């Protein structure tokens, strides 16, 4: 068996470890997006949709600040979302350097669907994977990675749905 060097090096590779866990969660969420939301929406677009839904129209700079990401990264993402018809931009009347981003009707409909179906399922599945983690940060990361390998988010969602359906049949 090959040694997990990133795990073994502990704090020295914490950034790589967090990135690996983030990529795992994003891949699982992408799979759930296709299955539950019947959409090929890139997972990275979810926070932008959520920020615009919660705050209304925002400048690129405010979006970057709200999401803790770089302004060029947000600009590229907004460009892709604009091409997909999910958002539109308008140049500020008083400062032409500022573009305001807002959801389109299509973006609003998708966001409403994601809020009802996908986001609660992902929230519950991740909370389930994190429930009862204990010990140091590195020990908790060990536990989380093991749990995600044993039972990915999609499987956690299927188990919750079956349990809910079984509970409804008993009533």
Tab-separated table of C-alpha atoms in Angstrom, residues 61-134:
chain	number	residue	atom	x	y	z
A	61	UNK	CA	-15.194	43.918	-6.018
A	62	UNK	CA	-17.954	43.323	-3.480
A	63	UNK	CA	-18.478	39.775	-4.797
A	64	UNK	CA	-14.738	39.088	-4.502
A	65	UNK	CA	-14.788	40.387	-0.938
A	66	UNK	CA	-17.949	38.460	0.010
A	67	UNK	CA	-16.506	35.194	-1.323
A	68	UNK	CA	-12.888	35.743	-0.246
A	69	UNK	CA	-11.630	35.256	-3.789
A	70	UNK	CA	-9.542	37.332	-6.172
A	71	UNK	CA	-11.202	39.973	-8.322
A	72	UNK	CA	-9.760	38.499	-11.568
A	73	UNK	CA	-11.090	35.066	-10.574
A	74	UNK	CA	-14.546	36.457	-9.910
A	75	UNK	CA	-14.438	38.404	-13.177
A	76	UNK	CA	-13.684	35.189	-15.125
A	77	UNK	CA	-16.412	33.279	-13.280
A	78	UNK	CA	-18.982	36.037	-13.875
A	79	UNK	CA	-18.034	35.987	-17.564
A	80	UNK	CA	-18.815	32.258	-17.752
A	81	UNK	CA	-22.054	32.733	-15.834
A	82	UNK	CA	-23.001	35.601	-18.125
A	83	UNK	CA	-22.378	33.381	-21.179
A	84	UNK	CA	-24.630	30.749	-19.557
A	85	UNK	CA	-27.384	33.343	-19.122
A	86	UNK	CA	-27.345	33.198	-15.317
A	87	UNK	CA	-26.183	36.754	-14.621
A	88	UNK	CA	-25.994	40.072	-16.387
A	89	UNK	CA	-23.715	43.026	-15.797
A	90	UNK	CA	-24.373	46.722	-16.010
A	91	UNK	CA	-21.835	49.492	-15.977
A	92	UNK	CA	-22.267	51.895	-13.073
A	93	UNK	CA	-23.688	55.223	-14.278
A	94	UNK	CA	-21.410	57.259	-11.992
A	95	UNK	CA	-18.200	55.199	-12.276
A	96	UNK	CA	-17.721	53.401	-15.595
A	97	UNK	CA	-14.938	51.265	-14.064
A	98	UNK	CA	-17.507	49.490	-11.868
A	99	UNK	CA	-19.778	46.730	-13.188
A	100	UNK	CA	-22.753	45.583	-11.183
A	101	UNK	CA	-23.673	41.897	-11.429
A	102	UNK	CA	-27.256	40.717	-11.034
A	103	UNK	CA	-29.122	37.463	-11.491
A	104	UNK	CA	-31.114	37.063	-14.703
A	105	UNK	CA	-34.582	35.520	-14.612
A	106	UNK	CA	-32.937	32.199	-15.514
A	107	UNK	CA	-30.360	32.679	-12.748
A	108	UNK	CA	-33.100	33.464	-10.226
A	109	UNK	CA	-35.062	30.342	-11.208
A	110	UNK	CA	-31.964	28.144	-10.945
A	111	UNK	CA	-31.031	29.680	-7.584
A	112	UNK	CA	-34.546	29.072	-6.230
A	113	UNK	CA	-34.304	25.430	-7.336
A	114	UNK	CA	-30.821	25.035	-5.822
A	115	UNK	CA	-32.015	26.552	-2.521
A	116	UNK	CA	-34.903	24.098	-2.366
A	117	UNK	CA	-33.156	20.938	-3.528
A	118	UNK	CA	-29.358	20.956	-3.734
A	119	UNK	CA	-28.035	23.265	-1.057
A	120	UNK	CA	-29.983	21.715	1.852
A	121	UNK	CA	-28.955	18.208	0.715
A	122	UNK	CA	-25.282	19.169	0.534
A	123	UNK	CA	-25.498	20.981	3.888
A	124	UNK	CA	-27.016	17.924	5.578
A	125	UNK	CA	-24.561	15.492	3.972
A	126	UNK	CA	-21.504	17.530	4.956
A	127	UNK	CA	-22.881	18.064	8.475
A	128	UNK	CA	-23.390	14.294	8.714
A	129	UNK	CA	-19.787	13.672	7.629
A	130	UNK	CA	-18.519	16.184	10.217
A	131	UNK	CA	-20.754	15.099	13.100
A	132	UNK	CA	-18.815	14.085	16.184
A	133	UNK	CA	-15.345	14.783	14.802
A	134	UNK	CA	-12.945	14.980	17.722
